[in-house]
Structures are given as C-alpha cells and as structure tokens.
PDB file of C-alpha atoms in Angstrom:
ATOM      1  CA  UNK A 116     -61.329  10.957   4.678  1.00  0.00           C
ATOM      2  CA  UNK A 117     -61.576  11.985   1.049  1.00  0.00           C
ATOM      3  CA  UNK A 118     -63.922   9.558  -0.670  1.00  0.00           C
ATOM      4  CA  UNK A 119     -62.546  10.443  -4.103  1.00  0.00           C
ATOM      5  CA  UNK A 120     -59.074   9.171  -3.258  1.00  0.00           C
ATOM      6  CA  UNK A 121     -60.197   6.277  -1.041  1.00  0.00           C
ATOM      7  CA  UNK A 122     -59.619   2.920  -2.769  1.00  0.00           C
ATOM      8  CA  UNK A 123     -62.884   1.630  -4.214  1.00  0.00           C
ATOM      9  CA  UNK A 124     -62.238  -1.987  -3.284  1.00  0.00           C
ATOM     10  CA  UNK A 125     -61.705  -1.060   0.365  1.00  0.00           C
ATOM     11  CA  UNK A 126     -64.812   1.079   0.363  1.00  0.00           C
ATOM     12  CA  UNK A 127     -66.820  -1.798  -1.092  1.00  0.00           C
ATOM     13  CA  UNK A 128     -65.502  -4.161   1.567  1.00  0.00           C
ATOM     14  CA  UNK A 129     -66.666  -1.752   4.275  1.00  0.00           C
ATOM     15  CA  UNK A 130     -70.022  -1.237   2.580  1.00  0.00           C
ATOM     16  CA  UNK A 131     -70.519  -4.976   2.103  1.00  0.00           C
ATOM     17  CA  UNK A 132     -69.663  -5.618   5.746  1.00  0.00           C
ATOM     18  CA  UNK A 133     -72.153  -3.023   6.945  1.00  0.00           C
ATOM     19  CA  UNK A 134     -74.975  -4.186   4.662  1.00  0.00           C
ATOM     20  CA  UNK A 135     -74.306  -7.849   5.480  1.00  0.00           C
ATOM     21  CA  UNK A 136     -74.568  -7.069   9.196  1.00  0.00           C
ATOM     22  CA  UNK A 137     -77.845  -5.224   8.644  1.00  0.00           C
ATOM     23  CA  UNK A 138     -79.264  -8.093   6.579  1.00  0.00           C
ATOM     24  CA  UNK A 139     -78.111 -10.727   9.085  1.00  0.00           C
ATOM     25  CA  UNK A 140     -79.623  -8.790  11.997  1.00  0.00           C
ATOM     26  CA  UNK A 141     -82.930  -8.418  10.180  1.00  0.00           C
ATOM     27  CA  UNK A 142     -82.865 -12.107   9.217  1.00  0.00           C
ATOM     28  CA  UNK A 143     -82.393 -13.044  12.872  1.00  0.00           C
ATOM     29  CA  UNK A 144     -85.205 -10.730  13.928  1.00  0.00           C
ATOM     30  CA  UNK A 145     -87.494 -12.140  11.265  1.00  0.00           C
ATOM     31  CA  UNK A 146     -86.677 -15.739  12.281  1.00  0.00           C
ATOM     32  CA  UNK A 147     -87.259 -14.993  15.945  1.00  0.00           C
ATOM     33  CA  UNK A 148     -90.562 -13.290  15.160  1.00  0.00           C
ATOM     34  CA  UNK A 149     -91.804 -16.436  13.369  1.00  0.00           C
ATOM     35  CA  UNK A 150     -92.160 -18.177  16.721  1.00  0.00           C
ATOM     36  CA  UNK A 151     -94.728 -16.160  18.644  1.00  0.00           C
ATOM     37  CA  UNK A 152     -92.947 -14.860  21.751  1.00  0.00           C
ATOM     38  CA  UNK A 153     -95.036 -13.677  24.646  1.00  0.00           C
ATOM     39  CA  UNK A 154     -93.215 -10.328  24.778  1.00  0.00           C
ATOM     40  CA  UNK A 155     -91.292  -9.512  21.606  1.00  0.00           C
ATOM     41  CA  UNK A 156     -88.125  -7.601  22.299  1.00  0.00           C
ATOM     42  CA  UNK A 157     -86.570  -5.686  19.424  1.00  0.00           C
ATOM     43  CA  UNK A 158     -83.316  -3.753  19.704  1.00  0.00           C
ATOM     44  CA  UNK A 159     -83.571  -0.015  20.067  1.00  0.00           C
ATOM     45  CA  UNK A 160     -82.979   2.063  16.956  1.00  0.00           C
ATOM     46  CA  UNK A 161     -85.101  -0.125  14.707  1.00  0.00           C
ATOM     47  CA  UNK A 162     -87.119   1.964  12.267  1.00  0.00           C
ATOM     48  CA  UNK A 163     -90.896   2.018  12.279  1.00  0.00           C
ATOM     49  CA  UNK A 164     -90.956   0.362   8.864  1.00  0.00           C
ATOM     50  CA  UNK A 165     -88.817  -2.498  10.159  1.00  0.00           C
ATOM     51  CA  UNK A 166     -91.067  -2.951  13.176  1.00  0.00           C
ATOM     52  CA  UNK A 167     -94.179  -2.950  10.979  1.00  0.00           C
ATOM     53  CA  UNK A 168     -92.654  -5.513   8.633  1.00  0.00           C
ATOM     54  CA  UNK A 169     -91.655  -7.747  11.523  1.00  0.00           C
ATOM     55  CA  UNK A 170     -95.156  -7.504  12.967  1.00  0.00           C
ATOM     56  CA  UNK A 171     -96.680  -8.519   9.615  1.00  0.00           C
ATOM     57  CA  UNK A 172     -94.660 -11.442   8.202  1.00  0.00           C
ATOM     58  CA  UNK A 173     -96.883 -11.772   5.132  1.00  0.00           C
ATOM     59  CA  UNK A 174     -95.738  -8.415   3.799  1.00  0.00           C
ATOM     60  CA  UNK A 175     -93.136  -8.870   1.081  1.00  0.00           C
ATOM     61  CA  UNK A 176     -91.494  -6.578  -1.392  1.00  0.00           C
ATOM     62  CA  UNK A 177     -91.080  -6.965  -5.091  1.00  0.00           C
ATOM     63  CA  UNK A 178     -87.346  -7.194  -4.483  1.00  0.00           C
ATOM     64  CA  UNK A 179     -87.557 -10.399  -2.451  1.00  0.00           C
ATOM     65  CA  UNK A 180     -85.970 -13.415  -4.098  1.00  0.00           C
ATOM     66  CA  UNK A 181     -87.201 -16.961  -3.608  1.00  0.00           C
ATOM     67  CA  UNK A 182     -83.789 -18.065  -2.370  1.00  0.00           C
ATOM     68  CA  UNK A 183     -80.827 -16.305  -0.845  1.00  0.00           C
ATOM     69  CA  UNK A 184     -78.212 -15.699  -3.575  1.00  0.00           C
ATOM     70  CA  UNK A 185     -75.091 -17.816  -3.252  1.00  0.00           C
ATOM     71  CA  UNK A 186     -72.697 -14.970  -4.084  1.00  0.00           C
ATOM     72  CA  UNK A 187     -71.533 -12.919  -1.120  1.00  0.00           C
ATOM     73  CA  UNK A 188     -72.416  -9.262  -1.062  1.00  0.00           C
ATOM     74  CA  UNK A 189     -68.752  -8.273  -1.157  1.00  0.00           C
ATOM     75  CA  UNK A 190     -68.120 -10.391  -4.258  1.00  0.00           C
ATOM     76  CA  UNK A 191     -71.295  -8.969  -5.819  1.00  0.00           C
ATOM     77  CA  UNK A 192     -70.213  -5.368  -5.221  1.00  0.00           C
ATOM     78  CA  UNK A 193     -66.722  -6.084  -6.539  1.00  0.00           C
ATOM     79  CA  UNK A 194     -68.238  -7.669  -9.642  1.00  0.00           C
ATOM     80  CA  UNK A 195     -70.389  -4.577 -10.189  1.00  0.00           C
ATOM     81  CA  UNK A 196     -67.274  -2.415  -9.878  1.00  0.00           C
ATOM     82  CA  UNK A 197     -65.388  -4.633 -12.327  1.00  0.00           C
ATOM     83  CA  UNK A 198     -68.024  -4.657 -15.069  1.00  0.00           C
ATOM     84  CA  UNK A 199     -69.577  -1.233 -14.400  1.00  0.00           C
ATOM     85  CA  UNK A 200     -66.762   0.968 -13.112  1.00  0.00           C
ATOM     86  CA  UNK A 201     -68.185   3.957 -11.316  1.00  0.00           C
ATOM     87  CA  UNK A 202     -67.275   6.433  -8.607  1.00  0.00           C
ATOM     88  CA  UNK A 203     -67.362   5.939  -4.864  1.00  0.00           C
ATOM     89  CA  UNK A 204     -70.276   8.375  -4.578  1.00  0.00           C
ATOM     90  CA  UNK A 205     -72.530   5.921  -6.383  1.00  0.00           C
ATOM     91  CA  UNK A 206     -71.828   3.174  -3.876  1.00  0.00           C
ATOM     92  CA  UNK A 207     -72.112   5.464  -0.863  1.00  0.00           C
ATOM     93  CA  UNK A 208     -75.435   6.782  -2.103  1.00  0.00           C
ATOM     94  CA  UNK A 209     -76.816   3.282  -1.511  1.00  0.00           C
ATOM     95  CA  UNK A 210     -76.734   4.013   2.205  1.00  0.00           C
ATOM     96  CA  UNK A 211     -78.710   7.201   1.669  1.00  0.00           C
ATOM     97  CA  UNK A 212     -81.288   5.428  -0.506  1.00  0.00           C
ATOM     98  CA  UNK A 213     -81.722   2.566   1.947  1.00  0.00           C
ATOM     99  CA  UNK A 214     -82.057   4.960   4.865  1.00  0.00           C
ATOM    100  CA  UNK A 215     -84.717   6.979   3.049  1.00  0.00           C
ATOM    101  CA  UNK A 216     -86.636   3.869   2.018  1.00  0.00           C
ATOM    102  CA  UNK A 217     -86.627   2.586   5.582  1.00  0.00           C
ATOM    103  CA  UNK A 218     -88.169   5.843   6.789  1.00  0.00           C
ATOM    104  CA  UNK A 219     -91.131   5.635   4.436  1.00  0.00           C
ATOM    105  CA  UNK A 220     -94.362   5.670   6.349  1.00  0.00           C
ATOM    106  CA  UNK A 221     -96.990   3.089   5.611  1.00  0.00           C
ATOM    107  CA  UNK A 222     -94.564   0.818   3.764  1.00  0.00           C
ATOM    108  CA  UNK A 223     -92.856  -2.247   5.116  1.00  0.00           C
ATOM    109  CA  UNK A 224     -89.174  -2.210   4.215  1.00  0.00           C
ATOM    110  CA  UNK A 225     -86.598  -4.514   5.710  1.00  0.00           C
ATOM    111  CA  UNK A 226     -83.210  -5.189   4.201  1.00  0.00           C
ATOM    112  CA  UNK A 227     -82.573  -8.916   4.481  1.00  0.00           C
ATOM    113  CA  UNK A 228     -80.638 -11.650   2.717  1.00  0.00           C
ATOM    114  CA  UNK A 229     -83.477 -12.207   0.262  1.00  0.00           C
ATOM    115  CA  UNK A 230     -83.531  -8.685  -1.139  1.00  0.00           C
ATOM    116  CA  UNK A 231     -80.138  -7.058  -0.511  1.00  0.00           C
ATOM    117  CA  UNK A 232     -78.586  -8.054  -3.847  1.00  0.00           C
ATOM    118  CA  UNK A 233     -81.546  -6.774  -5.854  1.00  0.00           C
ATOM    119  CA  UNK A 234     -81.702  -3.572  -3.835  1.00  0.00           C
ATOM    120  CA  UNK A 235     -77.983  -2.994  -4.411  1.00  0.00           C
ATOM    121  CA  UNK A 236     -78.174  -3.360  -8.190  1.00  0.00           C
ATOM    122  CA  UNK A 237     -81.280  -1.162  -8.373  1.00  0.00           C
ATOM    123  CA  UNK A 238     -79.609   1.465  -6.173  1.00  0.00           C
ATOM    124  CA  UNK A 239     -76.398   1.438  -8.210  1.00  0.00           C
ATOM    125  CA  UNK A 240     -78.430   1.883 -11.399  1.00  0.00           C
ATOM    126  CA  UNK A 241     -80.375   4.832 -10.019  1.00  0.00           C
ATOM    127  CA  UNK A 242     -77.325   6.467  -8.446  1.00  0.00           C
ATOM    128  CA  UNK A 243     -75.173   6.107 -11.554  1.00  0.00           C
ATOM    129  CA  UNK A 244     -77.917   7.689 -13.671  1.00  0.00           C
ATOM    130  CA  UNK A 245     -78.232  10.516 -11.152  1.00  0.00           C
ATOM    131  CA  UNK A 246     -74.512  11.272 -11.034  1.00  0.00           C
ATOM    132  CA  UNK A 247     -74.154  10.863 -14.817  1.00  0.00           C
ATOM    133  CA  UNK A 248     -76.883  13.424 -15.482  1.00  0.00           C
ATOM    134  CA  UNK A 249     -75.407  15.770 -12.890  1.00  0.00           C
ATOM    135  CA  UNK A 250     -72.009  15.449 -14.528  1.00  0.00           C
ATOM    136  CA  UNK A 251     -73.377  16.010 -18.034  1.00  0.00           C
ATOM    137  CA  UNK A 252     -75.347  19.052 -16.875  1.00  0.00           C
ATOM    138  CA  UNK A 253     -72.246  20.591 -15.292  1.00  0.00           C
ATOM    139  CA  UNK A 254     -70.244  19.767 -18.409  1.00  0.00           C
ATOM    140  CA  UNK A 255     -72.692  21.528 -20.710  1.00  0.00           C
ATOM    141  CA  UNK A 256     -72.965  24.564 -18.427  1.00  0.00           C
ATOM    142  CA  UNK A 257     -69.207  24.901 -17.885  1.00  0.00           C
ATOM    143  CA  UNK A 258     -68.025  24.296 -21.439  1.00  0.00           C
ATOM    144  CA  UNK A 259     -71.019  25.682 -23.230  1.00  0.00           C
ATOM    145  CA  UNK A 260     -73.154  23.681 -25.597  1.00  0.00           C
ATOM    146  CA  UNK A 261     -72.129  23.892 -29.211  1.00  0.00           C
ATOM    147  CA  UNK A 262     -74.681  22.539 -31.655  1.00  0.00           C
ATOM    148  CA  UNK A 263     -73.552  20.561 -34.651  1.00  0.00           C
ATOM    149  CA  UNK A 264     -73.143  22.473 -37.943  1.00  0.00           C
ATOM    150  CA  UNK A 265     -76.248  20.880 -39.461  1.00  0.00           C
ATOM    151  CA  UNK A 266     -78.360  22.052 -36.503  1.00  0.00           C
ATOM    152  CA  UNK A 267     -76.847  25.533 -36.684  1.00  0.00           C
ATOM    153  CA  UNK A 268     -77.610  25.794 -40.369  1.00  0.00           C
ATOM    154  CA  UNK A 269     -81.197  24.576 -39.990  1.00  0.00           C
ATOM    155  CA  UNK A 270     -81.769  26.852 -37.024  1.00  0.00           C
ATOM    156  CA  UNK A 271     -80.693  29.919 -39.005  1.00  0.00           C
ATOM    157  CA  UNK A 272     -82.556  29.054 -42.201  1.00  0.00           C
ATOM    158  CA  UNK A 273     -86.230  29.955 -41.932  1.00  0.00           C
ATOM    159  CA  UNK A 274     -88.764  27.423 -43.088  1.00  0.00           C
ATOM    160  CA  UNK A 275     -90.730  28.678 -46.099  1.00  0.00           C
ATOM    161  CA  UNK A 276     -94.371  29.333 -45.381  1.00  0.00           C
ATOM    162  CA  UNK A 277     -95.403  26.751 -47.983  1.00  0.00           C
ATOM    163  CA  UNK A 278     -93.636  24.012 -45.978  1.00  0.00           C
ATOM    164  CA  UNK A 279     -94.920  25.002 -42.559  1.00  0.00           C
ATOM    165  CA  UNK A 280     -97.510  22.832 -40.877  1.00  0.00           C
ATOM    166  CA  UNK A 281    -100.908  24.414 -40.229  1.00  0.00           C
ATOM    167  CA  UNK A 282    -101.683  25.267 -36.617  1.00  0.00           C
ATOM    168  CA  UNK A 283    -103.207  22.450 -34.659  1.00  0.00           C
ATOM    169  CA  UNK A 284    -106.775  23.015 -33.507  1.00  0.00           C
ATOM    170  CA  UNK A 285    -108.021  20.962 -30.605  1.00  0.00           C
ATOM    171  CA  UNK A 286    -111.681  20.940 -29.663  1.00  0.00           C
TER     172      UNK A 286
END
C-alpha cells in the first residue's frame, strides 16, 4: 500500500481505531489494577514501561488531563487534518513516536484516555516540524540556494577597516 496515495481520512480512521483500542485496553488495565488482586495478570506483549506504570498508580505524566476529552479521537484527528493539512507520514510517525516513548527505560508511559489527545497533538507538531525541515533541506540542496540581491551585494563588498569591530577579548 502506497501511503502517499492512500486517502488521509481513511488512514486517520484506522489510526484512531488503533489508538482508541490501545487507550481503552490501558484504561481497563489501570482500573483493574486499582483493586488489589492477589495475582495480577497482564496480557503478554505489554511493555516494561506499561507494567511499571500499572504497578505504580501514583505516577502521572505531564500530558494527563483532569478529565477525558469529550471529542472522539477520530473526530480530533480529522479536525487536525482539516485545520492543519499535512501528509500521511506525519500521522503515521505518531505510531513510531509512541512506540519509542513506551520503550524508554526508567519512565512510566501508558497511553490512556486521559493523555491520548495531548500526545497526538504534540506528536503531530513534532512530526510536521521534522518533515518540513527535511523537505526544506532537500529543496535547498536540489534547487540550490540563491541569496537575495542585497545579500549578494553586501557579501561582495568588503567592510572598510574603519567600520570593523575590534576583536573580542575574553579573559
């Protein structure tokens, strides 16, 4: 599947479904860990960070909201696409970011209903900046950077010695 030609709205529906399932599963695990079971049983495949966070319910992240947002994740992603149109790579990079954050050692990181919306907007911001800079770098390398005429003129005209600043001496 070519992600460039894949419809963005469909991709966001899939992404929202996946992230909603992850958040709902972690919410259920967190709720079940509130009541002290004699032998906690967590599903296999849970990351170490998730297990640590579940074992220590007082650990919270800066991204946790006081209440669960009323807007669904799918509607939130579609709103981001509407007001900040971007490429599919930006949205797919969220999965990479979340996976990397969950593998951090020594940090408790669980995606749940209280933080998913804030994590999404932070991830979209970071990813769009990353891809924008990558694009601009390729653009300047491929097309060649042409300075403006005023910069060209000032670069070619030497500064008279009377107008030069003295060298800076630091002790």
